[in-house]
Tab-separated table of C-alpha atoms and ligand atoms in Angstrom:
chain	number	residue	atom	x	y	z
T	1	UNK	CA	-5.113	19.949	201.411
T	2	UNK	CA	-8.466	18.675	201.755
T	3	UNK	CA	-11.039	22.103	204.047
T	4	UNK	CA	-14.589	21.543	205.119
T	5	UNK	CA	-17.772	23.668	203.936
T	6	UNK	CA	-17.273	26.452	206.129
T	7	UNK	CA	-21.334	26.726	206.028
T	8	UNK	CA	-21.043	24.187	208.613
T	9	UNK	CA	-18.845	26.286	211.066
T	10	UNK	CA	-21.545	28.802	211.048
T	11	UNK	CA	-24.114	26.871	212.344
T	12	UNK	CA	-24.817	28.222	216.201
T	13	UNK	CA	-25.006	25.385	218.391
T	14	UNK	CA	-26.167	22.034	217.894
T	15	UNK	CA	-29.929	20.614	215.795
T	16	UNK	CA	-32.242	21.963	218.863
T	17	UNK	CA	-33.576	18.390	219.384
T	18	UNK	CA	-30.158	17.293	219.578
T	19	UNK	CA	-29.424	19.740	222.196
T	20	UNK	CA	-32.795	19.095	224.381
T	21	UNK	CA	-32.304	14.860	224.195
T	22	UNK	CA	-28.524	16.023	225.611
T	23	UNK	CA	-29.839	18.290	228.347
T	24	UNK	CA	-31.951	15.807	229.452
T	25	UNK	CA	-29.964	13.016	229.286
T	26	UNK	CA	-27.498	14.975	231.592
T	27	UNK	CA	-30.254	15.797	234.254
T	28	UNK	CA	-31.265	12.012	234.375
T	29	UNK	CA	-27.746	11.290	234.850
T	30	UNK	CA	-27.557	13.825	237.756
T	31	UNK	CA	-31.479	12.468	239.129
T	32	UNK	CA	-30.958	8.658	238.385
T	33	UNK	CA	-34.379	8.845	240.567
T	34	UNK	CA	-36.468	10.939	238.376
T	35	UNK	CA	-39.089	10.288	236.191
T	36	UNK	CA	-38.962	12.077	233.175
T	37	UNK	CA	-41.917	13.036	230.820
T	38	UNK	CA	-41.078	13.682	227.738
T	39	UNK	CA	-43.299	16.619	225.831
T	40	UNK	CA	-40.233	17.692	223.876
T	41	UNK	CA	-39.517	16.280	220.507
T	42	UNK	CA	-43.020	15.590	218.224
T	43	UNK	CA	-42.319	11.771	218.521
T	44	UNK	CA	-44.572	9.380	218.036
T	45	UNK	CA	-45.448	6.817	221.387
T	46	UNK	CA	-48.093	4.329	219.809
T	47	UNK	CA	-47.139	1.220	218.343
T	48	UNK	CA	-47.576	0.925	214.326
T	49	UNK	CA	-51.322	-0.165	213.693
T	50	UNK	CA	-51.840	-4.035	212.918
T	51	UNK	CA	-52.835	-3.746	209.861
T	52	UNK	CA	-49.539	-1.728	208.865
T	53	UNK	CA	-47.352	-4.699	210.581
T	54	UNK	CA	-48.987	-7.537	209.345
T	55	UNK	CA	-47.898	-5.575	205.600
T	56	UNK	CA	-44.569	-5.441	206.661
T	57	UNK	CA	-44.486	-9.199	207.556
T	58	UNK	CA	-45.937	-10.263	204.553
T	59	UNK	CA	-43.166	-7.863	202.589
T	60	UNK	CA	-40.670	-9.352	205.319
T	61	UNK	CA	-41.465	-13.060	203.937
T	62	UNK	CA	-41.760	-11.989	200.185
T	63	UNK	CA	-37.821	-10.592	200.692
T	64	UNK	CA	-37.281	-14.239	201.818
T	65	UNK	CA	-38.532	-15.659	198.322
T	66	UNK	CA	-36.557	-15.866	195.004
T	67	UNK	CA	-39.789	-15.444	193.096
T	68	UNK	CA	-40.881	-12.384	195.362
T	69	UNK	CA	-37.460	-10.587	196.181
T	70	UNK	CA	-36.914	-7.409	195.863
T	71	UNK	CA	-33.850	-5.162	194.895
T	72	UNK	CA	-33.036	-1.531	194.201
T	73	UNK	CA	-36.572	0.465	194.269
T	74	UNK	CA	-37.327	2.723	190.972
T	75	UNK	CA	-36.291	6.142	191.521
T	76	UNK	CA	-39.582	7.774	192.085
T	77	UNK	CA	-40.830	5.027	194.489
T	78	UNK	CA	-43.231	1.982	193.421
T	79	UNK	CA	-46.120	2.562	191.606
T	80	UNK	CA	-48.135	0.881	193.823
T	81	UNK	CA	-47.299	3.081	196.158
T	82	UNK	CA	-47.628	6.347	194.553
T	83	UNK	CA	-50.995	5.344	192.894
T	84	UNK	CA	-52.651	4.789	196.223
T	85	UNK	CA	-51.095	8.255	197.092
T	86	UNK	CA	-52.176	10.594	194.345
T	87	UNK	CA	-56.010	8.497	194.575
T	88	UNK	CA	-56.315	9.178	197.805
T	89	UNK	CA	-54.464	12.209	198.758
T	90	UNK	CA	-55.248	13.688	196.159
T	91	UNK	CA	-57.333	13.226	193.310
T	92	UNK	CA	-60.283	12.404	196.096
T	93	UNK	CA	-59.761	15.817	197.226
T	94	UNK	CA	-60.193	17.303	193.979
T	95	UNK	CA	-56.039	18.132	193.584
T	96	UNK	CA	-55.291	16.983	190.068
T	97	UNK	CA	-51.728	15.256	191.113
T	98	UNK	CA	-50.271	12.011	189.165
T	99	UNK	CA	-48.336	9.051	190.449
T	100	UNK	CA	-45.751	10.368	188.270
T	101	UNK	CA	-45.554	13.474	190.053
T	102	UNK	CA	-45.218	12.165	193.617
T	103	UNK	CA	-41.290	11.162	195.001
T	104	UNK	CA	-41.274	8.330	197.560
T	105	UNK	CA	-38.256	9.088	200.068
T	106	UNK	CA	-37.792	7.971	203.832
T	107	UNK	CA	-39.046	11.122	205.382
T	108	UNK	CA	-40.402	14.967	205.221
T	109	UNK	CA	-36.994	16.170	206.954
T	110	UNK	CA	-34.962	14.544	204.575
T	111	UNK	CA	-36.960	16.099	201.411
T	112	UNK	CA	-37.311	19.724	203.179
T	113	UNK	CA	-34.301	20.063	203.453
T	114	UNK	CA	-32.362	18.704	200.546
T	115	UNK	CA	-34.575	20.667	197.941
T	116	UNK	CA	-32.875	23.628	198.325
T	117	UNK	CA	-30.306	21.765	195.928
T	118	UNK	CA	-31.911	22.338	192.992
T	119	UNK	CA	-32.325	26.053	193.544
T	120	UNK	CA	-30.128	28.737	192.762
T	121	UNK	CA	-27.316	29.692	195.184
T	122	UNK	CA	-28.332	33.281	195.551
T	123	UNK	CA	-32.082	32.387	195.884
T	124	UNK	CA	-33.287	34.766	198.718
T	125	UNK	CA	-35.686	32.431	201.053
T	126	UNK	CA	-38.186	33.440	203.265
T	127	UNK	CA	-39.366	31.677	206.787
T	128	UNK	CA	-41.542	32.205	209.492
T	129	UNK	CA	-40.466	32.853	212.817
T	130	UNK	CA	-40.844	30.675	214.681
T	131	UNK	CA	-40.013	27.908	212.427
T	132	UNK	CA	-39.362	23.652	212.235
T	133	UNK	CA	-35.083	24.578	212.354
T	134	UNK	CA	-34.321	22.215	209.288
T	135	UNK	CA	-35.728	24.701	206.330
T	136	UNK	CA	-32.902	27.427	207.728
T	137	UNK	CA	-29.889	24.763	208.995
T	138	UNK	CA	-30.208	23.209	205.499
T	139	UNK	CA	-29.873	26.824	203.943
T	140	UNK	CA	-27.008	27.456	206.164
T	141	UNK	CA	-25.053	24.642	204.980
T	142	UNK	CA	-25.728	25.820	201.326
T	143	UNK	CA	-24.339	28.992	201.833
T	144	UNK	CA	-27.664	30.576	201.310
T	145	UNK	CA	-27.865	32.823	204.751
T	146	UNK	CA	-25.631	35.338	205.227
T	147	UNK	CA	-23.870	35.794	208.586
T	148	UNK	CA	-25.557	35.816	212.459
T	149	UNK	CA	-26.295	37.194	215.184
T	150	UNK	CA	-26.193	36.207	218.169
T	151	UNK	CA	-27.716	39.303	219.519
T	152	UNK	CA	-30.921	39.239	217.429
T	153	UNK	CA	-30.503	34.824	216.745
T	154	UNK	CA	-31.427	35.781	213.113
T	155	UNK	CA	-29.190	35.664	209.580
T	156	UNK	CA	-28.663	38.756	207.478
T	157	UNK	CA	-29.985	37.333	204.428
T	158	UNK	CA	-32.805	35.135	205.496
T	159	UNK	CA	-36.271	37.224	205.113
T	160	UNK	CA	-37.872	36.601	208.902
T	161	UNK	CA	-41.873	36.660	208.299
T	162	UNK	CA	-42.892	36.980	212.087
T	163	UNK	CA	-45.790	34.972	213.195
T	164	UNK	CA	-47.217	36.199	216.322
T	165	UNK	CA	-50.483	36.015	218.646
T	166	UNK	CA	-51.632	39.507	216.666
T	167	UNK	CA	-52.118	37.277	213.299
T	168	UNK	CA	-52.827	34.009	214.627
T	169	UNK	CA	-49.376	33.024	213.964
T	170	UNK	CA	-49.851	33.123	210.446
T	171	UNK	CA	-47.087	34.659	208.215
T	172	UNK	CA	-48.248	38.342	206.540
T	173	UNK	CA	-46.965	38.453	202.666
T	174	UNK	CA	-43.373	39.413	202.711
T	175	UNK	CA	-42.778	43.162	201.546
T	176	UNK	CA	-39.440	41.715	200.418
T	177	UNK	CA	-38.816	39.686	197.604
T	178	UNK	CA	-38.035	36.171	198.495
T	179	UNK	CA	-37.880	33.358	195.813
T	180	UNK	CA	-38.455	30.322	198.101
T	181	UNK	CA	-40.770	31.010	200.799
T	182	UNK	CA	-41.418	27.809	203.417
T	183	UNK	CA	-44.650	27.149	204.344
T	184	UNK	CA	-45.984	24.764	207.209
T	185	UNK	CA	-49.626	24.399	207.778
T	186	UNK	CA	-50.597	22.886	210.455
T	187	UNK	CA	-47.974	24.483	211.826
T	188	UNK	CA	-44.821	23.235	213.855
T	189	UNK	CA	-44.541	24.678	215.966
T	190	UNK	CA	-47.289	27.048	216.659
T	191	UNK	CA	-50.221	24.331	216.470
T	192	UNK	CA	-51.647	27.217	213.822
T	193	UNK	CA	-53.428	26.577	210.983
T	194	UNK	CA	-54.196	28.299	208.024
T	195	UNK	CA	-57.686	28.986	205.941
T	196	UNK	CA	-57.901	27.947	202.764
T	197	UNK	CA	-58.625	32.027	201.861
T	198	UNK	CA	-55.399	32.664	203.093
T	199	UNK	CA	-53.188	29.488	201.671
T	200	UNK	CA	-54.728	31.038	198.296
T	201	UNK	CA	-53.199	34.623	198.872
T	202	UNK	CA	-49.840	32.759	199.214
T	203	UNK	CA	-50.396	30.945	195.777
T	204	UNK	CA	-51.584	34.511	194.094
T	205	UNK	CA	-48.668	36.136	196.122
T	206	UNK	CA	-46.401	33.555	194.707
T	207	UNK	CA	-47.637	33.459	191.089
T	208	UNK	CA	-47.314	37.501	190.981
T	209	UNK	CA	-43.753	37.342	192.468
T	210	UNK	CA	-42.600	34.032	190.308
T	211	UNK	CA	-41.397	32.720	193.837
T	212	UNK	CA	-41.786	28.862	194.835
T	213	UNK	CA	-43.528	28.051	197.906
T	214	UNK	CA	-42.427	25.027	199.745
T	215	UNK	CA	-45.368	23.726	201.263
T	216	UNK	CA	-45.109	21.385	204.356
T	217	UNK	CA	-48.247	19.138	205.280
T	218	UNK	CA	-46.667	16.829	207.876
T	219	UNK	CA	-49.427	17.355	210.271
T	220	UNK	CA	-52.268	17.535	207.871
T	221	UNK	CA	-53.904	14.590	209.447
T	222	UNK	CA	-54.702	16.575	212.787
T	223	UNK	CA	-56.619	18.657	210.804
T	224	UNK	CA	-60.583	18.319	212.172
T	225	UNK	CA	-61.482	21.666	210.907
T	226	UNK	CA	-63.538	20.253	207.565
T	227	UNK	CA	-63.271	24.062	206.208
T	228	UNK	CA	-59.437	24.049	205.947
T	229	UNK	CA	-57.073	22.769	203.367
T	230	UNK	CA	-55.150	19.315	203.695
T	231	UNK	CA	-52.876	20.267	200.384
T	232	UNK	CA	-51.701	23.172	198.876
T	233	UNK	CA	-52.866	21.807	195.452
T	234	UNK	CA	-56.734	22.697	196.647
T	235	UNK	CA	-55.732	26.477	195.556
T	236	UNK	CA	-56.042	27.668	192.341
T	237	UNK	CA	-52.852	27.986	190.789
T	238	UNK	CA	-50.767	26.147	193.258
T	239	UNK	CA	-48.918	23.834	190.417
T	240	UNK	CA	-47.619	26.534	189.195
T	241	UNK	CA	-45.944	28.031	191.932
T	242	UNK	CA	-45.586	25.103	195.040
T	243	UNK	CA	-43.835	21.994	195.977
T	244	UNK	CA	-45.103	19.774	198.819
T	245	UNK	CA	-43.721	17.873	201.334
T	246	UNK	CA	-45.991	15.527	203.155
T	247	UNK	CA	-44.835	12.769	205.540
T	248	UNK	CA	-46.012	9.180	207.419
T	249	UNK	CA	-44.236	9.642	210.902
T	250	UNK	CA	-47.360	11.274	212.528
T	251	UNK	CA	-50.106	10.381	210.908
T	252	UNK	CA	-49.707	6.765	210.889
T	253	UNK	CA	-46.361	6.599	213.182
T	254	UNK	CA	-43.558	5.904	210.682
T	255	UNK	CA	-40.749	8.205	212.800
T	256	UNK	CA	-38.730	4.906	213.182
T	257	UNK	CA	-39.824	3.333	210.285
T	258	UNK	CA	-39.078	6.018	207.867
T	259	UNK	CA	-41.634	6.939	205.241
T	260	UNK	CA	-42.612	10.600	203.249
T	261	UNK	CA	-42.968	11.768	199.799
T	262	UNK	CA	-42.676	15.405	197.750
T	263	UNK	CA	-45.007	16.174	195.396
T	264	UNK	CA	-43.445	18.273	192.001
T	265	UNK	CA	-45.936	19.049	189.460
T	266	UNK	CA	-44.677	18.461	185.956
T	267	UNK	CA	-45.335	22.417	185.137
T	268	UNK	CA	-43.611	23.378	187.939
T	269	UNK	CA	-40.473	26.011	186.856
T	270	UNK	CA	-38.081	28.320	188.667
T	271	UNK	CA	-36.455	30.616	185.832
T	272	UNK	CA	-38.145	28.807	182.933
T	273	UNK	CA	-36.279	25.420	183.964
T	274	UNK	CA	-38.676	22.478	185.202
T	275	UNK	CA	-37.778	21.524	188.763
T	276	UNK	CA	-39.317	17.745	188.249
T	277	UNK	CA	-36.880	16.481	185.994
T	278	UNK	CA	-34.214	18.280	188.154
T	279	UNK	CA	-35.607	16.489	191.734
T	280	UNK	CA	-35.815	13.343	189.458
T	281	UNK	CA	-32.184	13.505	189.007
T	282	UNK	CA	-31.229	14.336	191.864
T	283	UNK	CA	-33.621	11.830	193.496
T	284	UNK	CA	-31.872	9.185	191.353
T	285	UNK	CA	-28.028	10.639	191.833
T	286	UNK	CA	-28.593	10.457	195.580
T	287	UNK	CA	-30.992	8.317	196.293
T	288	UNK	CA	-31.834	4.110	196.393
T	289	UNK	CA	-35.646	4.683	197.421
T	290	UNK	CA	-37.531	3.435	200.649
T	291	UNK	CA	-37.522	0.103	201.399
T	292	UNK	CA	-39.852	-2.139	199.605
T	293	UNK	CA	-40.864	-3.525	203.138
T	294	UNK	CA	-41.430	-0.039	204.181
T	295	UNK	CA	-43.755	0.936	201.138
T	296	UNK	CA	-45.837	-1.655	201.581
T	297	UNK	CA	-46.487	-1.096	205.031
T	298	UNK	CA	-46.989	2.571	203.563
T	299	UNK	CA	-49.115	1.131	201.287
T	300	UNK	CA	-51.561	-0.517	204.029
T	301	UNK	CA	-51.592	2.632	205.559
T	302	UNK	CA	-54.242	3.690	202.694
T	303	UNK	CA	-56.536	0.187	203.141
T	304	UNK	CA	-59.718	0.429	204.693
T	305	UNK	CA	-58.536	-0.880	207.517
T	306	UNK	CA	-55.497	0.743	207.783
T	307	UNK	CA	-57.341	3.971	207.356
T	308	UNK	CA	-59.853	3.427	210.352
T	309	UNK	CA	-56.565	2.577	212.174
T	310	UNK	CA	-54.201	5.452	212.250
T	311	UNK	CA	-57.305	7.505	211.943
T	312	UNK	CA	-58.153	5.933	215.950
T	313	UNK	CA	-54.604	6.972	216.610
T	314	UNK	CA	-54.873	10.511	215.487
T	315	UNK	CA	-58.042	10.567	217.501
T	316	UNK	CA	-55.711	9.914	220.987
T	317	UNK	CA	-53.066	12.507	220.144
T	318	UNK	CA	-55.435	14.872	219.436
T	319	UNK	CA	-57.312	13.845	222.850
T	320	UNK	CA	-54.077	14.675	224.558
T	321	UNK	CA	-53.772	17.948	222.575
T	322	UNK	CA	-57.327	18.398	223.705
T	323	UNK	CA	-56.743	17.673	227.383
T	324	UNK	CA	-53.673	19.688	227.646
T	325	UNK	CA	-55.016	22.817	225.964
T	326	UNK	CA	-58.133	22.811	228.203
T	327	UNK	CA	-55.883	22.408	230.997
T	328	UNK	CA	-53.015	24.864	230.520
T	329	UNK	CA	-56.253	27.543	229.931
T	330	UNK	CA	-57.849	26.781	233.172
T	331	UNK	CA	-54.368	27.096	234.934
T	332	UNK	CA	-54.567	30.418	233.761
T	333	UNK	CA	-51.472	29.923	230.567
T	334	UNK	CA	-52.261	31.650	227.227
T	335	UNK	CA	-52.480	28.603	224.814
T	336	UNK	CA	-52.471	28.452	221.574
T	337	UNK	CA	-52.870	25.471	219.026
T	338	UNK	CA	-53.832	22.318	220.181
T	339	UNK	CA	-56.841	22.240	217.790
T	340	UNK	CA	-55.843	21.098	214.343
T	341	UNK	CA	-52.804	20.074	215.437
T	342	UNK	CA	-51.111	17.897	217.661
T	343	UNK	CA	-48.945	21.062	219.247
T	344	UNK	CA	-49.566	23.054	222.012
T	345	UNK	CA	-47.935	26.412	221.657
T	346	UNK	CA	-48.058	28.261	225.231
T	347	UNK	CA	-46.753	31.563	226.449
T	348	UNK	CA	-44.498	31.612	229.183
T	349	UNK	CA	-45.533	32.058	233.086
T	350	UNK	CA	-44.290	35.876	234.167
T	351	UNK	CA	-42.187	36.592	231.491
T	352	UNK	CA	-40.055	33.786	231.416
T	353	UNK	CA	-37.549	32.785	228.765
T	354	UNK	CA	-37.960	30.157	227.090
T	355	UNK	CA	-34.936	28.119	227.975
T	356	UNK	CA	-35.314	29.170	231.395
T	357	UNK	CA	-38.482	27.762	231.525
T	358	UNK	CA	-37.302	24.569	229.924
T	359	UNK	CA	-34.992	24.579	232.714
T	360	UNK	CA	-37.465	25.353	235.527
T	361	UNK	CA	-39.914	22.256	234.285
T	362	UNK	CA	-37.505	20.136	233.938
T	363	UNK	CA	-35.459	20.523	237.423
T	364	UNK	CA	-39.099	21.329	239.360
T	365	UNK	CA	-42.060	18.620	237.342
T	366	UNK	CA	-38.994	16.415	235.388
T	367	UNK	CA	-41.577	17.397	232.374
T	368	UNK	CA	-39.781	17.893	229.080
T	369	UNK	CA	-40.835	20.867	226.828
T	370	UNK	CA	-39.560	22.855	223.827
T	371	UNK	CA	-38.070	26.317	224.253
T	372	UNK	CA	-39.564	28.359	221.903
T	373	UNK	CA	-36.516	30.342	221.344
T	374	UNK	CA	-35.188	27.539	219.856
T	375	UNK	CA	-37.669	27.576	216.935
T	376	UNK	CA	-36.248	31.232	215.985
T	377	UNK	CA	-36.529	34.847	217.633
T	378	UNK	CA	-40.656	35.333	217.671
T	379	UNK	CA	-40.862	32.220	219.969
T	380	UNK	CA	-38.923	33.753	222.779
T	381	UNK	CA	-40.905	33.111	225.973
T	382	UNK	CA	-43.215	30.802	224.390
T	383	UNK	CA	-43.086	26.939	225.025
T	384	UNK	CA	-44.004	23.803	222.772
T	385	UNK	CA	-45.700	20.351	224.516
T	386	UNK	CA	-46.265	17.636	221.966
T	387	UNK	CA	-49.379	16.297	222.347
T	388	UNK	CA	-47.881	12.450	221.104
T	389	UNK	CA	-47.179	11.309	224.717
T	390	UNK	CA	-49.811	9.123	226.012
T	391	UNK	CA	-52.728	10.284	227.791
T	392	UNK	CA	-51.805	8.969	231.288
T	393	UNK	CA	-48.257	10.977	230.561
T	394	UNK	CA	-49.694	14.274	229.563
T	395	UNK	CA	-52.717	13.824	232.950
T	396	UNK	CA	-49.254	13.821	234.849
T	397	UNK	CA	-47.043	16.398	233.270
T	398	UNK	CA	-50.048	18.450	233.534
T	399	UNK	CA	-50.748	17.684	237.757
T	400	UNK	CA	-46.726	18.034	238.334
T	401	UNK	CA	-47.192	21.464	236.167
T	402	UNK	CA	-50.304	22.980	238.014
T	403	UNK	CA	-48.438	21.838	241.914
T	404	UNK	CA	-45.580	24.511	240.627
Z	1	MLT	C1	-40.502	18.174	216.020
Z	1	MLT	O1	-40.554	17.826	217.191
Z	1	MLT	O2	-40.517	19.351	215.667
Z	1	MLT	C2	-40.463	17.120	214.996
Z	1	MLT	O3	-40.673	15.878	215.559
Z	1	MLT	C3	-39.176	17.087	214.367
Z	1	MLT	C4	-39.231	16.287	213.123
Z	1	MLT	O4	-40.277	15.848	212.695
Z	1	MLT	O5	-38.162	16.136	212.534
């Protein structure tokens, strides 16, 4: 008789985004007559920039050709594609990475959270709290966390590194021993970020403790601090001891187009075993690659033009981030992030929980938010806006949210 991964029946609830677009989707229902802003999920609202579409039509029309047609992908990704991305990413930043080292795949989410394949089973990981819900939910379904509670919304064997107002929302070294430990700087979903002084602690932390750090640089675009690191591979040590995850939804608006990469450094081992030839396996098992179309249009992300382009777009989401930060303060809301990030991490009016002030913004200013409860324990009555709404959207959500 065929039985299911019981992992699954642990899970509490439903994937929190899944459970917000549902909430909402029930209120419009109810208010045919309202109109919704959505601050909720970090999704993306500007259109792809021209130079990035008018790759994709050229790939489009070489798909079309026999001479210039296309099948499977190679494994890693194409070459032109991970050439740009270890020049410019990269080796321009003074990270000795290789093509050869990078893995093409259609997103950060999907690579954060299948890595925890080619670990161990009894691998203890650690997380901050609050965290982006796929590093635990994939852990879950492996088996890796122990049993919950409800009471406390944590798992027994999941190490909890709280990050909290008192240290800037940036996780203290475990006095546990994890052997992965997530990472995501800028973070989601505390708009924190992290000094390169401190990234380096985590490398020397890691080295000393042979854990791996899983390093998550989705948002490193937003970063306009000059003094603060864009890749973990600016620390001494870090190929030793990290794995990065790095993505094209918001930096150049790929969340429907699909587009991210994990770097693996060939010295990279857990236990003496390389993990690059492992991913490489399992990238190849798995796997078919990106779209051609789709890593071309990566591709033109990196041209001169393309740069100045999604570089202008990063510019608006962080004017929003700007605007609503400013605004929430003068209204008298403790605000963090907002600065190097395109997430504004707020506390709560008069104690409020978080859900019930998802609730109370969404019946009383139809503005969608994130509970921060939903991002794990520590973010109970805090409150995530995305600052990738348009500007006239996020004027608006902030007039309906200062007439409450
Ligand atoms: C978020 O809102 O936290 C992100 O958009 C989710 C994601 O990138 O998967």
């Amino acid at each position: 008789m065929a039985t299911v991964n019981e992992n699954y029946l642990k899970l509490p609830g439903n994937y929190l985004f899944s459970t917000i677009g549902k909430k909402v989707r029930e209120y419009e229902a109810a208010h045919p007559e309202s109109r919704i802003i959505r601050l909720g999920i970090g999704d993306v609202t500007q259109p792809i920039a021209p130079s990035v579409i008018e790759a994709l039509h050229r790939a489009v029309d070489e798909m079309g050709q026999a001479e210039t047609f296309r099948g499977y992908a190679p494994d890693l990704g194409y070459e032109f594609l991970r050439e740009t991305i270890a020049e410019q990413d990269y080796r321009s930043r003074g990270c000795d990475i290789s093509a050869d080292e990078i893995f093409v795949s259609d997103g950060a989410k999907s690579d954060c959270s299948n890595i925890q394949e080619i670990f161990g089973a009894d691998n203890a990981i650690a997380v901050c709290d609050p965290v982006y819900p796929v590093y635990v939910d994939s852990n879950v379904m492996a088996g890796r966390t122990g049993t919950y509670s409800s009471e406390t919304g944590t798992w027994s064997d999941v190490i909890y590194m709280p990050c909290t107002a008192e240290n800037d929302f940036v996780a203290e070294l475990p006095k546990e021993a994890p052997d992965l430990i997530y990472l995501c700087y800028p973070n989601n979903p505390t708009g924190a970020s992290i000094t390169k002084e401190r990234l380096q602690a985590w490398v020397d932390y890691a080295i000393a403790n042979g854990a791996i750090l899983l390093y998550d640089a989705a948002y490193e675009a937003y970063i306009s601090d000059p003094a603060l690191p864009h890749s973990i591979y600016e620390c001494k040590g870090a190929r030793g001891c990290a794995i990065e995850f790095r993505s094209f939804s918001k930096n150049a608006g790929f969340t429907g187009l699909r587009l991210g990469f994990t770097v693996i450094p060939k010295e990279l081992k857990a236990g003496g075993q390389a993990l690059h030839p492992l991913w490489a396996r399992r990238h190849g098992t798995k796997y078919n690659g990106a779209p051609y179309i789709i890593q071309r249009a990566g591709e033109a992300v990196y041209s001169e033009q393309g740069r100045q382009e999604v570089r202008q777009q990063v510019a608006a989401y962080m004017k929003n981030a700007s605007y609503l930060r400013t605004e929430l303060l003068a209204a008298g809301y403790e605000v963090y992030g907002g600065e190097n990030a395109p997430y504004i991490w707020l506390k709560t009016p008069k104690g409020m929980k978080s859900w019930d002030f998802f609730d109370y913004l969404l019946e009383q200013a139809n503005v969608v938010g994130t509970p921060g409860a939903g991002f794990g324990p520590s973010g109970e009555h805090y409150f995530r806006l995305t600052a990738f709404g348009t500007y006239e959207n996020s004027v608006e959500a902030i007039r309906r949210i200062k007439a409450l």
